[in-house]
Amino acid sequence: MEILIFALGMLLSHQPVHSRLFIPGITNYFACDKVHTVQESDTCWSVALTYRMPVQLVKWKNDITNCRQLKPGMKLCVKYKLTTSYFIFEKSVFLF
């Protein structure tokens, strides 16, 4: 929180930054870390079992409303990693 307050103060005072300033981004999201290509015999259930994840997660993260939508060649995200965006201000950059 102190970093955010410091950054806001820098923005308001128009002062140069004399070193790198890392501000954690507000954006946290789950990025796809592994993709599964659907085969002829795949079902939501078989994909979920293969990757040890709940069927509902397979459906939700891949925007599947009906498992009959699965077609060979479709790409499904089956593993996720938490990602945080960072804003980096380089040395001697004026913040405005």
PDB file of C-alpha atoms in Angstrom:
ATOM      1  CA  MET A   1       0.000   0.000   0.000  1.00  0.00           C
ATOM      2  CA  GLU A   2       2.899   2.353   0.813  1.00  0.00           C
ATOM      3  CA  ILE A   3       4.287   1.874  -2.706  1.00  0.00           C
ATOM      4  CA  LEU A   4       0.950   2.798  -4.240  1.00  0.00           C
ATOM      5  CA  ILE A   5       0.698   5.932  -2.090  1.00  0.00           C
ATOM      6  CA  PHE A   6       4.293   6.863  -3.019  1.00  0.00           C
ATOM      7  CA  ALA A   7       3.543   6.368  -6.717  1.00  0.00           C
ATOM      8  CA  LEU A   8       0.420   8.493  -6.504  1.00  0.00           C
ATOM      9  CA  GLY A   9       2.434  11.192  -4.745  1.00  0.00           C
ATOM     10  CA  MET A  10       4.992  11.086  -7.556  1.00  0.00           C
ATOM     11  CA  LEU A  11       2.241  11.403 -10.120  1.00  0.00           C
ATOM     12  CA  LEU A  12       0.777  14.426  -8.397  1.00  0.00           C
ATOM     13  CA  SER A  13       4.102  16.202  -7.770  1.00  0.00           C
ATOM     14  CA  HIS A  14       5.526  15.650 -11.302  1.00  0.00           C
ATOM     15  CA  GLN A  15       8.881  14.583  -9.842  1.00  0.00           C
ATOM     16  CA  PRO A  16      11.394  12.430 -11.757  1.00  0.00           C
ATOM     17  CA  VAL A  17      11.889   8.887 -10.603  1.00  0.00           C
ATOM     18  CA  HIS A  18      15.563   8.306  -9.771  1.00  0.00           C
ATOM     19  CA  SER A  19      15.406   4.526  -9.762  1.00  0.00           C
ATOM     20  CA  ARG A  20      13.077   1.843 -10.978  1.00  0.00           C
ATOM     21  CA  LEU A  21       9.743   1.828  -9.276  1.00  0.00           C
ATOM     22  CA  PHE A  22       7.744  -1.383  -9.313  1.00  0.00           C
ATOM     23  CA  ILE A  23       4.047  -0.991  -8.690  1.00  0.00           C
ATOM     24  CA  PRO A  24       2.098  -4.234  -8.409  1.00  0.00           C
ATOM     25  CA  GLY A  25      -0.615  -4.229 -10.999  1.00  0.00           C
ATOM     26  CA  ILE A  26      -4.205  -4.423 -10.027  1.00  0.00           C
ATOM     27  CA  THR A  27      -4.671  -7.098 -12.660  1.00  0.00           C
ATOM     28  CA  ASN A  28      -4.305 -10.637 -11.336  1.00  0.00           C
ATOM     29  CA  TYR A  29      -5.502 -13.320 -13.680  1.00  0.00           C
ATOM     30  CA  PHE A  30      -5.084 -16.989 -14.390  1.00  0.00           C
ATOM     31  CA  ALA A  31      -3.086 -17.389 -17.581  1.00  0.00           C
ATOM     32  CA  CYS A  32      -3.227 -20.612 -19.547  1.00  0.00           C
ATOM     33  CA  ASP A  33      -0.133 -22.682 -18.826  1.00  0.00           C
ATOM     34  CA  LYS A  34      -0.967 -25.892 -20.729  1.00  0.00           C
ATOM     35  CA  VAL A  35      -3.190 -26.602 -23.729  1.00  0.00           C
ATOM     36  CA  HIS A  36      -4.882 -29.908 -24.614  1.00  0.00           C
ATOM     37  CA  THR A  37      -5.909 -30.653 -28.189  1.00  0.00           C
ATOM     38  CA  VAL A  38      -9.229 -32.514 -28.233  1.00  0.00           C
ATOM     39  CA  GLN A  39      -9.128 -35.989 -29.791  1.00  0.00           C
ATOM     40  CA  GLU A  40     -12.035 -37.925 -31.344  1.00  0.00           C
ATOM     41  CA  SER A  41     -12.805 -39.896 -28.159  1.00  0.00           C
ATOM     42  CA  ASP A  42     -12.366 -37.031 -25.649  1.00  0.00           C
ATOM     43  CA  THR A  43     -15.155 -35.912 -23.343  1.00  0.00           C
ATOM     44  CA  CYS A  44     -15.169 -33.205 -20.697  1.00  0.00           C
ATOM     45  CA  TRP A  45     -14.947 -35.964 -18.112  1.00  0.00           C
ATOM     46  CA  SER A  46     -11.942 -37.698 -19.725  1.00  0.00           C
ATOM     47  CA  VAL A  47     -10.058 -34.404 -20.097  1.00  0.00           C
ATOM     48  CA  ALA A  48     -10.793 -33.521 -16.464  1.00  0.00           C
ATOM     49  CA  LEU A  49      -9.572 -36.941 -15.286  1.00  0.00           C
ATOM     50  CA  THR A  50      -6.413 -36.764 -17.391  1.00  0.00           C
ATOM     51  CA  TYR A  51      -5.397 -33.414 -15.920  1.00  0.00           C
ATOM     52  CA  ARG A  52      -6.855 -34.013 -12.424  1.00  0.00           C
ATOM     53  CA  MET A  53      -9.199 -31.064 -12.463  1.00  0.00           C
ATOM     54  CA  PRO A  54     -12.945 -30.673 -11.870  1.00  0.00           C
ATOM     55  CA  VAL A  55     -15.185 -31.014 -14.926  1.00  0.00           C
ATOM     56  CA  GLN A  56     -16.806 -27.674 -14.071  1.00  0.00           C
ATOM     57  CA  LEU A  57     -13.405 -25.965 -14.263  1.00  0.00           C
ATOM     58  CA  VAL A  58     -12.754 -27.450 -17.715  1.00  0.00           C
ATOM     59  CA  LYS A  59     -16.133 -26.144 -18.866  1.00  0.00           C
ATOM     60  CA  TRP A  60     -15.921 -22.739 -17.179  1.00  0.00           C
ATOM     61  CA  LYS A  61     -12.381 -21.801 -18.222  1.00  0.00           C
ATOM     62  CA  ASN A  62     -12.965 -22.893 -21.810  1.00  0.00           C
ATOM     63  CA  ASP A  63     -16.444 -21.339 -22.194  1.00  0.00           C
ATOM     64  CA  ILE A  64     -18.119 -24.702 -22.754  1.00  0.00           C
ATOM     65  CA  THR A  65     -21.824 -24.748 -21.958  1.00  0.00           C
ATOM     66  CA  ASN A  66     -22.444 -28.247 -23.308  1.00  0.00           C
ATOM     67  CA  CYS A  67     -19.788 -30.957 -23.428  1.00  0.00           C
ATOM     68  CA  ARG A  68     -21.220 -32.101 -26.755  1.00  0.00           C
ATOM     69  CA  GLN A  69     -19.549 -28.977 -28.167  1.00  0.00           C
ATOM     70  CA  LEU A  70     -16.156 -30.708 -28.016  1.00  0.00           C
ATOM     71  CA  LYS A  71     -14.799 -31.308 -31.509  1.00  0.00           C
ATOM     72  CA  PRO A  72     -11.500 -32.920 -32.529  1.00  0.00           C
ATOM     73  CA  GLY A  73      -8.802 -30.297 -32.922  1.00  0.00           C
ATOM     74  CA  MET A  74     -10.281 -27.872 -30.363  1.00  0.00           C
ATOM     75  CA  LYS A  75      -7.755 -26.377 -27.958  1.00  0.00           C
ATOM     76  CA  LEU A  76      -8.637 -26.509 -24.263  1.00  0.00           C
ATOM     77  CA  CYS A  77      -6.727 -24.810 -21.487  1.00  0.00           C
ATOM     78  CA  VAL A  78      -6.078 -27.441 -18.812  1.00  0.00           C
ATOM     79  CA  LYS A  79      -3.525 -25.814 -16.507  1.00  0.00           C
ATOM     80  CA  TYR A  80      -3.362 -22.275 -15.182  1.00  0.00           C
ATOM     81  CA  LYS A  81      -0.874 -20.068 -13.416  1.00  0.00           C
ATOM     82  CA  LEU A  82      -1.623 -16.929 -11.457  1.00  0.00           C
ATOM     83  CA  THR A  83      -0.157 -13.917 -13.218  1.00  0.00           C
ATOM     84  CA  THR A  84       0.217 -10.377 -11.914  1.00  0.00           C
ATOM     85  CA  SER A  85       0.883  -7.378 -14.130  1.00  0.00           C
ATOM     86  CA  TYR A  86       3.532  -4.873 -13.059  1.00  0.00           C
ATOM     87  CA  PHE A  87       3.980  -1.307 -14.162  1.00  0.00           C
ATOM     88  CA  ILE A  88       7.667  -0.367 -14.396  1.00  0.00           C
ATOM     89  CA  PHE A  89       8.796   3.239 -14.538  1.00  0.00           C
ATOM     90  CA  GLU A  90      12.383   3.660 -15.743  1.00  0.00           C
ATOM     91  CA  LYS A  91      14.967   5.979 -14.190  1.00  0.00           C
ATOM     92  CA  SER A  92      14.521   9.717 -14.803  1.00  0.00           C
ATOM     93  CA  VAL A  93      11.089   9.398 -16.337  1.00  0.00           C
ATOM     94  CA  PHE A  94       8.737  12.200 -15.367  1.00  0.00           C
ATOM     95  CA  LEU A  95       5.423  10.932 -14.167  1.00  0.00           C
ATOM     96  CA  PHE A  96       2.425  12.967 -15.169  1.00  0.00           C
TER      97      PHE A  96
END
